[in-house]
Short mmCIF file of C-alpha atoms and ligand atoms in Angstrom, two decimals:
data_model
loop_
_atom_site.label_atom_id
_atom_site.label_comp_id
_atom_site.label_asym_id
_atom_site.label_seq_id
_atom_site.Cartn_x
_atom_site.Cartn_y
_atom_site.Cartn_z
CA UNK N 1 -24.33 -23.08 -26.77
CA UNK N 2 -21.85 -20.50 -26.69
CA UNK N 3 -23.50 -16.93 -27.23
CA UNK N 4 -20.45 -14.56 -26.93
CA UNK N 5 -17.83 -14.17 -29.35
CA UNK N 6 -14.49 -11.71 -28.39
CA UNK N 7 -15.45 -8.23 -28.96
CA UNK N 8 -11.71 -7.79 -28.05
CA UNK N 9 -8.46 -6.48 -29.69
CA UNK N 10 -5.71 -8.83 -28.60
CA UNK N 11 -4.85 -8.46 -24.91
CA UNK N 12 -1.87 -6.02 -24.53
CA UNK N 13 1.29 -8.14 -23.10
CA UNK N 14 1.74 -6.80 -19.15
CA UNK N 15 4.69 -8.70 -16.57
CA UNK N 16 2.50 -10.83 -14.40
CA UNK N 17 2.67 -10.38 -10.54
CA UNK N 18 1.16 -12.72 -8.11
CA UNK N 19 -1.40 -11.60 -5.39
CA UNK N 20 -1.11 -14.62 -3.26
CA UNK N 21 -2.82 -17.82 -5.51
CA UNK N 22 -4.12 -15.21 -8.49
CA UNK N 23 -2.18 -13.99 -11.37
CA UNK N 24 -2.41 -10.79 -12.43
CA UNK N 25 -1.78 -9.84 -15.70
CA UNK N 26 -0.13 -11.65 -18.46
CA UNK N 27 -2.43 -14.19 -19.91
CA UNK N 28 -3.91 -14.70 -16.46
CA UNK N 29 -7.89 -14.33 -17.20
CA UNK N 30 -9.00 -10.24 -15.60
CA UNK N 31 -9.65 -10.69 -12.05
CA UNK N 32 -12.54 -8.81 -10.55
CA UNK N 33 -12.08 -7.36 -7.07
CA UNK N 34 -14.28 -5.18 -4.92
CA UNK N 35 -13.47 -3.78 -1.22
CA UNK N 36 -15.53 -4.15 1.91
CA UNK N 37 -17.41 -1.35 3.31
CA UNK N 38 -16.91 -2.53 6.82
CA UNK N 39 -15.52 -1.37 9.76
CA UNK N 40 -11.88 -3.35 9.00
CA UNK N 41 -11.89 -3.07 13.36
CA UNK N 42 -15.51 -5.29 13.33
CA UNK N 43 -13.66 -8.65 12.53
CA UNK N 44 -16.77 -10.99 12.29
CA UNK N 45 -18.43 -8.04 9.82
CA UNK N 46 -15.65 -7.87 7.57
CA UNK N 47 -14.92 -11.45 7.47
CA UNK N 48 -18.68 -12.15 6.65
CA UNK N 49 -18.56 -9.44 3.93
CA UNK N 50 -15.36 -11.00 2.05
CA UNK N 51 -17.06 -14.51 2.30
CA UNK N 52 -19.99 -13.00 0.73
CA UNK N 53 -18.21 -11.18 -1.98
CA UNK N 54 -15.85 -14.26 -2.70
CA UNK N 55 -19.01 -16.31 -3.00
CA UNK N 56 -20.09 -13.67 -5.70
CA UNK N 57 -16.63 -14.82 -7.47
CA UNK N 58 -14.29 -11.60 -6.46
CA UNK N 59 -11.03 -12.46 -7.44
CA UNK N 60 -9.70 -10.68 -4.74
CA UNK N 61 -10.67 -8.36 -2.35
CA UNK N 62 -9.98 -4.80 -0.76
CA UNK N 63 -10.01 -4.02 2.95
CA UNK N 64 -8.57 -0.49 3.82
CA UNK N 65 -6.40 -0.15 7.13
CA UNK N 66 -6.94 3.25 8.15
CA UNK N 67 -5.22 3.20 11.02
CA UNK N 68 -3.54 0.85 13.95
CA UNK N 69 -6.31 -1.19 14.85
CA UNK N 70 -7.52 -2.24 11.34
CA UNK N 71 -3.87 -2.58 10.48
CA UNK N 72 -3.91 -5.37 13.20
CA UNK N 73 -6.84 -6.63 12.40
CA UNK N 74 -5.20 -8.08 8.85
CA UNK N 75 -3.62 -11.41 10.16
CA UNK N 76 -7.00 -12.66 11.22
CA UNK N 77 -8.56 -11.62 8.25
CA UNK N 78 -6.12 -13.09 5.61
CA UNK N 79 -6.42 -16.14 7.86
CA UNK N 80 -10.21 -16.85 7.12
CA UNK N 81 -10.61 -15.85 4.00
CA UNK N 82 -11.26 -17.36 1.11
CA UNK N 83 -9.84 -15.42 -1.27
CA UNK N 84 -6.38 -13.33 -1.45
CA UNK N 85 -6.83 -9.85 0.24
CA UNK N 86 -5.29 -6.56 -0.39
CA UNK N 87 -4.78 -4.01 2.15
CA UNK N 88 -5.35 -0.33 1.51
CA UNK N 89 -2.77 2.37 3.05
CA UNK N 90 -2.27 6.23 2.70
CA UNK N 91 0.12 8.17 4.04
CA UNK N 92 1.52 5.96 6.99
CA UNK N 93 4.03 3.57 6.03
CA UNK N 94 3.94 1.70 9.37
CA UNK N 95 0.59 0.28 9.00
CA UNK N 96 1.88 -0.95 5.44
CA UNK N 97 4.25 -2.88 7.48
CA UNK N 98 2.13 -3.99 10.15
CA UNK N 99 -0.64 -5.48 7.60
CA UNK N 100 2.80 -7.09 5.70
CA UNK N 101 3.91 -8.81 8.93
CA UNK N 102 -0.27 -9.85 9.20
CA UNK N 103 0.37 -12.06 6.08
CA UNK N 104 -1.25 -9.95 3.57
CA UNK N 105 -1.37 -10.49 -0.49
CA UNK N 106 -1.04 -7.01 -1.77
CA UNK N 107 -0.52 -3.14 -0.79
CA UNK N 108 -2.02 -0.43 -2.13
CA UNK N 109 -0.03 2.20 -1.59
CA UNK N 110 1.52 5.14 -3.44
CA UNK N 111 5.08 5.20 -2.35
CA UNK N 112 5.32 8.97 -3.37
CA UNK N 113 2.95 9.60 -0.36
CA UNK N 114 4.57 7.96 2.51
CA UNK N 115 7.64 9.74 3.35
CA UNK N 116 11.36 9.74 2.98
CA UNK N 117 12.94 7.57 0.49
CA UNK N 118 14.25 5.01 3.98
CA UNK N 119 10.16 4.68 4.60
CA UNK N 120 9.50 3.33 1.21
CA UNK N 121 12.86 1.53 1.33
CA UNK N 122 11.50 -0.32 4.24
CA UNK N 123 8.09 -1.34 3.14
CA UNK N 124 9.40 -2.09 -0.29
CA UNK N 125 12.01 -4.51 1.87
CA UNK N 126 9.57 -6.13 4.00
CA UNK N 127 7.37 -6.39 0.37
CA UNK N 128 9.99 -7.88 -1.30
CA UNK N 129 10.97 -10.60 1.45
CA UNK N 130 7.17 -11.65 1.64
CA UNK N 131 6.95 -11.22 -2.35
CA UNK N 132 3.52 -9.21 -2.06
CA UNK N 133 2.98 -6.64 -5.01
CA UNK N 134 2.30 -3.36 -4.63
CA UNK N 135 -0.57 -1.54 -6.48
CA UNK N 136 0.67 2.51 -7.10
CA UNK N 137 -3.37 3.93 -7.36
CA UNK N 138 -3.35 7.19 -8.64
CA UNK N 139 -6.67 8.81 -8.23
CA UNK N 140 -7.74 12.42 -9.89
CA UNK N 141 -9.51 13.33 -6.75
CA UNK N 142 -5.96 13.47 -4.96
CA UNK N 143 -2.87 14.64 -7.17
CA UNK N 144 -0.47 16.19 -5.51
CA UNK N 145 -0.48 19.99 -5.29
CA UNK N 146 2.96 20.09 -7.43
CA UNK N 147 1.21 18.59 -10.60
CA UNK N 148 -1.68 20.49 -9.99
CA UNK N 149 -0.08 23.81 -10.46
CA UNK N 150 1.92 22.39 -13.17
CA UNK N 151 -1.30 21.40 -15.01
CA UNK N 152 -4.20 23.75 -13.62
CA UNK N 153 -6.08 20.79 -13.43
CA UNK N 154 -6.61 17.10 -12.98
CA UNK N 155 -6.40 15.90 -16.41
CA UNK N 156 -5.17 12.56 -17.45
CA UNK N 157 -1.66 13.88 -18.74
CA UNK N 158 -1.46 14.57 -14.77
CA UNK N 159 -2.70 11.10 -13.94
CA UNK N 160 0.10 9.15 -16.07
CA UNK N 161 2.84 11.57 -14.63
CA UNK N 162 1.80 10.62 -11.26
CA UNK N 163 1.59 7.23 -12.11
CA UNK N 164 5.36 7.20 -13.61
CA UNK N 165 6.48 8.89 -10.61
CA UNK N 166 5.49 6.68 -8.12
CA UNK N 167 6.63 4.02 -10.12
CA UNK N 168 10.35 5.53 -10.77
CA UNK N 169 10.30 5.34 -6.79
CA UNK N 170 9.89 1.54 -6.99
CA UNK N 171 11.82 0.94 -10.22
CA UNK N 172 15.09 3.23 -8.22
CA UNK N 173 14.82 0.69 -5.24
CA UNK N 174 14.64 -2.17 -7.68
CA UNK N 175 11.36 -3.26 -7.09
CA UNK N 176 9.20 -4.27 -10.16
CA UNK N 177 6.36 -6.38 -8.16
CA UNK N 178 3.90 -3.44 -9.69
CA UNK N 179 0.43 -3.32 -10.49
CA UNK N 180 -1.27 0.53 -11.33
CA UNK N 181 -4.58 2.34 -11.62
CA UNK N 182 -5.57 5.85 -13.07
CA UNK N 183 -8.97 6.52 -11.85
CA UNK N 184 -11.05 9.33 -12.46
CA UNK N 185 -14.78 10.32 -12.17
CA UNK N 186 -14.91 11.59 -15.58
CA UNK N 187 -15.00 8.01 -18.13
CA UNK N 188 -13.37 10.42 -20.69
CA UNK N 189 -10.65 11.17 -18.17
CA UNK N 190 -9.68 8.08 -16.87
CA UNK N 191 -10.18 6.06 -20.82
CA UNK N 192 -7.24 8.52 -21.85
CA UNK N 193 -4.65 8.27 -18.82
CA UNK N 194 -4.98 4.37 -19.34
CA UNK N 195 -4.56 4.56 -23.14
CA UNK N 196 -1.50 6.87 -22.47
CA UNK N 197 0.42 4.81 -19.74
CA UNK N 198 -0.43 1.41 -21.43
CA UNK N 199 1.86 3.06 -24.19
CA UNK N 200 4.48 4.06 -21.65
CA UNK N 201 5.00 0.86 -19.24
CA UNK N 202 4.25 -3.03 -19.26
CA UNK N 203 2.79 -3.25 -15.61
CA UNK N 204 -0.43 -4.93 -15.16
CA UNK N 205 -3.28 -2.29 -14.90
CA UNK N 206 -6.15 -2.17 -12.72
CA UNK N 207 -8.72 -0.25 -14.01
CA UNK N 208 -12.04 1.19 -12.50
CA UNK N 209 -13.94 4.73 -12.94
CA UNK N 210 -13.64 6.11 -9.42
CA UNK N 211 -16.69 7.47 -7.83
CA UNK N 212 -18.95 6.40 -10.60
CA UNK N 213 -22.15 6.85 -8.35
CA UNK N 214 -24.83 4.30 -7.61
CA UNK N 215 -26.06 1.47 -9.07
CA UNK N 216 -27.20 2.35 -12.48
CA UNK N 217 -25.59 5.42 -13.06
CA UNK N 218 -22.38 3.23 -11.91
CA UNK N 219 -22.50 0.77 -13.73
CA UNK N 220 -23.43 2.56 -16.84
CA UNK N 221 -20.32 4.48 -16.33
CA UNK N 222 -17.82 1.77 -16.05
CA UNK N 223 -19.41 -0.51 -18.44
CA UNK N 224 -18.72 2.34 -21.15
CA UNK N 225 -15.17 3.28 -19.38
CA UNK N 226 -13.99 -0.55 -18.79
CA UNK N 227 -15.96 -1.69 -21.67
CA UNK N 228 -13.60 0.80 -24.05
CA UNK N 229 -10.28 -0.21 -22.39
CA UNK N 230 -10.97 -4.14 -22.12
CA UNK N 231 -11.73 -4.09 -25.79
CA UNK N 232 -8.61 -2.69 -26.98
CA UNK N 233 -7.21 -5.05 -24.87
CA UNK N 234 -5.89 -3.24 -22.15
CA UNK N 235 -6.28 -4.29 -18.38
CA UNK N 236 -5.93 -7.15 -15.94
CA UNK N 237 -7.97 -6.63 -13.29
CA UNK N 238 -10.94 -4.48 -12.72
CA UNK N 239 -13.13 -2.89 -10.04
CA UNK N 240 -16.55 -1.29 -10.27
CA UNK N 241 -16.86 1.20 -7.57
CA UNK N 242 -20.69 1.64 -6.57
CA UNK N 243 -22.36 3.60 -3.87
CA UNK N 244 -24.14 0.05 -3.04
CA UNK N 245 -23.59 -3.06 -1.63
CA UNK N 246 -20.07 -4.32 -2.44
CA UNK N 247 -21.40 -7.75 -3.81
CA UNK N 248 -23.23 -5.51 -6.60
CA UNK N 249 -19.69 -4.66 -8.02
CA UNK N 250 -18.80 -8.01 -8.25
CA UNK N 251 -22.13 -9.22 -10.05
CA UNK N 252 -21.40 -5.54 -12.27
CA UNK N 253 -17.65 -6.79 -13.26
CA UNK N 254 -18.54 -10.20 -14.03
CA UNK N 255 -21.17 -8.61 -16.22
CA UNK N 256 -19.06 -6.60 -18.29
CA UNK N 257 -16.46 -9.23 -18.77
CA UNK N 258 -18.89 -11.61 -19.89
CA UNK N 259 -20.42 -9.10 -22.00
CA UNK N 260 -17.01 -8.49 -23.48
CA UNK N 261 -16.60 -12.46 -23.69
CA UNK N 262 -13.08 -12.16 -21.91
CA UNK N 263 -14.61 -14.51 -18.54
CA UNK N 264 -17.53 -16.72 -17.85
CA UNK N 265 -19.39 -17.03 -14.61
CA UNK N 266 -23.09 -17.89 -14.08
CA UNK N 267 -26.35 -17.93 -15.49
CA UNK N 268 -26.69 -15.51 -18.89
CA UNK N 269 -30.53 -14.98 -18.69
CA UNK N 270 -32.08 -13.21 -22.13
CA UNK N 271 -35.01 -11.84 -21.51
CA UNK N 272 -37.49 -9.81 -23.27
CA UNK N 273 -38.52 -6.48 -21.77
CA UNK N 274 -42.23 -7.64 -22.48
CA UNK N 275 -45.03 -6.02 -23.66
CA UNK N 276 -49.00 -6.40 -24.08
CA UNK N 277 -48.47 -9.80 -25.98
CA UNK N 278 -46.47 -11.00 -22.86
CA UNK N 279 -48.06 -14.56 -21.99
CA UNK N 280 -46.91 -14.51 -18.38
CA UNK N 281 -45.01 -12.05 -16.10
CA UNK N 282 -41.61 -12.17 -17.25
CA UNK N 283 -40.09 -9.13 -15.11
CA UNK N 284 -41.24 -11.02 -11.78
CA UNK N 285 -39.70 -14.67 -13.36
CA UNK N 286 -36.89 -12.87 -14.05
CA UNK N 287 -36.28 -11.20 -11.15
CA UNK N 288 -37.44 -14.62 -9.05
CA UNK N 289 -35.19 -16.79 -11.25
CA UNK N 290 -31.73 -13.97 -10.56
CA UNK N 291 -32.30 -14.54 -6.86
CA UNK N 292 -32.53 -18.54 -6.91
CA UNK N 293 -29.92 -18.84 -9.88
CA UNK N 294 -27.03 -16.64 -7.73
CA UNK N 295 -25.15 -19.84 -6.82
CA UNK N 296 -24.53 -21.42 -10.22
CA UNK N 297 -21.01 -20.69 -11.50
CA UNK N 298 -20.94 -22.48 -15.22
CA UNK N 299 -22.00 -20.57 -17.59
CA UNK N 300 -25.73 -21.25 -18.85
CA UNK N 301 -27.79 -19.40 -21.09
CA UNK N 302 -31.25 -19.23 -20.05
CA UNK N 303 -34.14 -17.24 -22.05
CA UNK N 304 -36.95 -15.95 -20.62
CA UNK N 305 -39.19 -14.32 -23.67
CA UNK N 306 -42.68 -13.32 -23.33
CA UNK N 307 -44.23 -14.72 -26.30
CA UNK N 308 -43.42 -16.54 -29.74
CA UNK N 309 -42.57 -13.61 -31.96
CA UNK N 310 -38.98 -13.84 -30.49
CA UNK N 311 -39.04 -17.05 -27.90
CA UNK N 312 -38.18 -20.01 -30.26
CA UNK N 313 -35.61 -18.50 -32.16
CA UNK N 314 -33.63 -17.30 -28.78
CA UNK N 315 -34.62 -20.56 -27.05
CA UNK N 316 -32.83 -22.23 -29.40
CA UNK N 317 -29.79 -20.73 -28.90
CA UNK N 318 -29.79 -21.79 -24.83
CA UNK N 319 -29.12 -24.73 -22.52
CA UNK N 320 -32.73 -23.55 -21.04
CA UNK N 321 -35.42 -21.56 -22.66
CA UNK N 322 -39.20 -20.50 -21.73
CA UNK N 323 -41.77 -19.18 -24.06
CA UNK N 324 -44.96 -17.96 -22.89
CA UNK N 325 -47.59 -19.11 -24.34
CA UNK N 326 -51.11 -18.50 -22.35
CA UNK N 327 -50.65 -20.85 -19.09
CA UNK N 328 -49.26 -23.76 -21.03
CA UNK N 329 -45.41 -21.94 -21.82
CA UNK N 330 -43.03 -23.95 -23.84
CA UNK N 331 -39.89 -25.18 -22.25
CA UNK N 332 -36.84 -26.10 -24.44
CA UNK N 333 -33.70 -27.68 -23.13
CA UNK N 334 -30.82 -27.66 -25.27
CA UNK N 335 -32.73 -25.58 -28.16
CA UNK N 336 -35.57 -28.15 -28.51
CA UNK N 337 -39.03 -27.87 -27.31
CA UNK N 338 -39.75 -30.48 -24.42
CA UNK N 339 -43.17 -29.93 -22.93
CA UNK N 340 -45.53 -27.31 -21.79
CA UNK N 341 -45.35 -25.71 -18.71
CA UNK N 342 -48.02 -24.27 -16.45
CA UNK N 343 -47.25 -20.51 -14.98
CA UNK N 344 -47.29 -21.81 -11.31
CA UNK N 345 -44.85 -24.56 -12.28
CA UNK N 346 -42.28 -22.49 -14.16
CA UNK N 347 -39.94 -21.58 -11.33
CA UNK N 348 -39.56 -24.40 -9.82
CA UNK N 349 -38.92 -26.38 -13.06
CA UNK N 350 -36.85 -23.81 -14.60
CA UNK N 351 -34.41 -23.59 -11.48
CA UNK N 352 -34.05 -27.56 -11.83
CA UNK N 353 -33.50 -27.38 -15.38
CA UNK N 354 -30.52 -24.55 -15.25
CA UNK N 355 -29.11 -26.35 -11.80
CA UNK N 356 -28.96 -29.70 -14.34
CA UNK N 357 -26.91 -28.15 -17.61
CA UNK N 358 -24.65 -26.88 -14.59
CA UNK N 359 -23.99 -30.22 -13.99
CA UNK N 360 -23.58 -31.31 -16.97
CA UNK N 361 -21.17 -28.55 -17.78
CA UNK N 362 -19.13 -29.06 -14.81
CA UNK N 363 -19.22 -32.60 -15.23
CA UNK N 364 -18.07 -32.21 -19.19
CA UNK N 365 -15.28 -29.56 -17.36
CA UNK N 366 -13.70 -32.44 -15.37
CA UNK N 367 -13.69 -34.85 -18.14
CA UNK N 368 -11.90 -31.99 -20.46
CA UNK N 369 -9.41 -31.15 -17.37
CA UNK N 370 -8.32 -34.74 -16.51
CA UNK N 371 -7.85 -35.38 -20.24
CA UNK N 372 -5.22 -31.94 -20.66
CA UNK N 373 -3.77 -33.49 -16.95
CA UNK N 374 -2.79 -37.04 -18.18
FE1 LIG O 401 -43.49 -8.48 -26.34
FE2 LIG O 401 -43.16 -10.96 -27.17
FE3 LIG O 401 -41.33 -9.08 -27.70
FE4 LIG O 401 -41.58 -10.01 -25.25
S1 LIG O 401 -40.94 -11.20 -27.05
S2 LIG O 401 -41.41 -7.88 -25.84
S3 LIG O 401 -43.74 -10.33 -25.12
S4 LIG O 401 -43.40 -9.16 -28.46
#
């Protein structure tokens, strides 16, 4: 029942860093991280909102420590959460420390923005000691004024030169516990300044369009712009930045890599887009079935099609299918029709049917692991 073939070039060799329990990078499968939107002060807020994004399957997750408090803030946070947490600094090297001594997984930090060489030299120390990475994010929004005069404008030739700079910084104090991003608005922008550095270093990349907008606009942005890079095989971990709930980014990444067939996670539902020969309202099944399918993490394909000019022949490609057919719709499990279903009946049965191949799947999972284990 697999559906997705690679649409990949081989996977370009990076030096894999640790960010607490996930690997990053070399043949580790691309992580997907997002970043709360909370107040990082609010504990029980942000705390809720990484449980809620970790139960969406982030990898990781972002929490930015804008100052003293939120910096303080970290120990509690890396304490209940689920997943490994990064902790997002500018400019003030003492709150890198302070969320270091908190117990946290990763910095992001750009070391070319904190000081004097004995600043960096002491969060790279304290780094080191705790072996936490440190992700250099270079963003086109905020180049320093140098390589803007040097270049007129943010370009991506600007972007890997800021990139290599901040890295040199590390590299002279012998630290190599690197991960890197080059994000722009423009797709165009930020494709080329990852093409370039992939080239120039072996770092694991993180990649993301920055301020890609809101939820479709966003999406369709770094589908195309992640969707380029990922298939020439370059980067390791990804975030989709949305002007919507962070949880959105998650479901967005996991979408593209799926899409891409480089992870699996969750229900695939195909689904028609309907039209007058629809036999029952797909769009509201659809949209029913998205909400009460959200916990399943094995990958299931489920169609949903309208009618039988195209439901059999997709049906019989999933663990679950549904063709309409006037009140009485067909249901096939594992490509072959069962029984007919009544329209009132069909979420309830379908929901039972998907939450079943799950277990299967999982079940058939164990059996393969314990095998590979002994
Ligand atoms: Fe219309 Fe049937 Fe095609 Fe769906 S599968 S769009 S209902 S013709």
């Amino acid at each position: 029942m697999s559906r997705s073939a690679s649409l990949t070039l081989q996977r370009r060799l990076t030096r894999p860093v640790k960010v607490g329990s996930v690997v990053v990078g070399g043949d580790a499968p691309i992580s997907v991280q997002s970043m709360t939107n909370t107040d990082t002060r609010d504990i029980a807020s942000t705390a809720g909102q990484i449980a809620e994004l970790a139960e969406a399957g982030a990898d990781l997750v972002r929490v930015s420590c804008p100052d003293k408090e939120a910096a303080q803030c970290v120990a509690q946070l890396v304490k209940g959460s689920p997943v490994p947490l990064i902790a997002d600094i500018h400019f003030d090297h003492k709150l890198a420390l302070m969320a270091l001594d908190g117990g946290i997984d990763c910095l992001r930090i750009n070391p070319g923005n904190i000081g004097s060489r004995q600043r960096v030299a002491e969060v790279v120390q304290a780094a080191s000691l705790r072996r936490v990475p440190i992700r250099i994010g270079v963003n086109a929004g905020s180049l320093d004024k140098d390589l803007l005069a040097k270049y007129g404008e943010p370009c991506a030739d600007a972007m890997v030169e800021s990139g290599l700079h901040h890295i040199r910084i590390l590299e002279d104090l012998n630290y190599q516990e690197i991960k890197i991003s080059l994000k722009a608005s423009s797709v165009a922008m930020t494709v080329e300044a990852y093409r370039k550095l992939a080239k120039q270093v072996d770092y694991p990349l993180h990649l993301g369009i920055t301020e890609a907008g809101g939820m479709i606009p966003g999406s369709v942005k770094s589908a195309i712009g992640l969707g380029l890079l990922l298939s020439e095989g370059i980067g390791d971990t990804l975030r989709v930045s949305l002007s919507a709930n962070p949880v959105e980014e998650v479901r967005v990444g996991f979408e593209i890599l799926k899409t891409l067939g480089l992870r699996t996670r969750g229900v695939n539902i195909i689904s028609c887009p309907t039209c007058s020969r629809q036999e029952f309202a797909v769009i509201d099944v659809v949209a029913q079935l998205e909400k009460r399918l959200a916990h399943i993490r094995e990958s299931v394909n489920l169609s949903i099609i309208g009618c039988i000019v195209n439901g059999p022949g997709e049906a019989k490609e999933c663990h679950v299918g549904l063709v309409g057919g006037g009140g009485e719709n067909l249901l096939y499990i594992n490509g072959k029709p069962q029984q007919k279903i009544a329209d009132n009946k069909v979420i309830s049965r379908l929901v039972e049917e998907v939450e079943l191949a799950a277990k299967k799947i999982r079940e058939q999972q164990e059996i393969e692991n314990s095998t590979k284990n002994h």
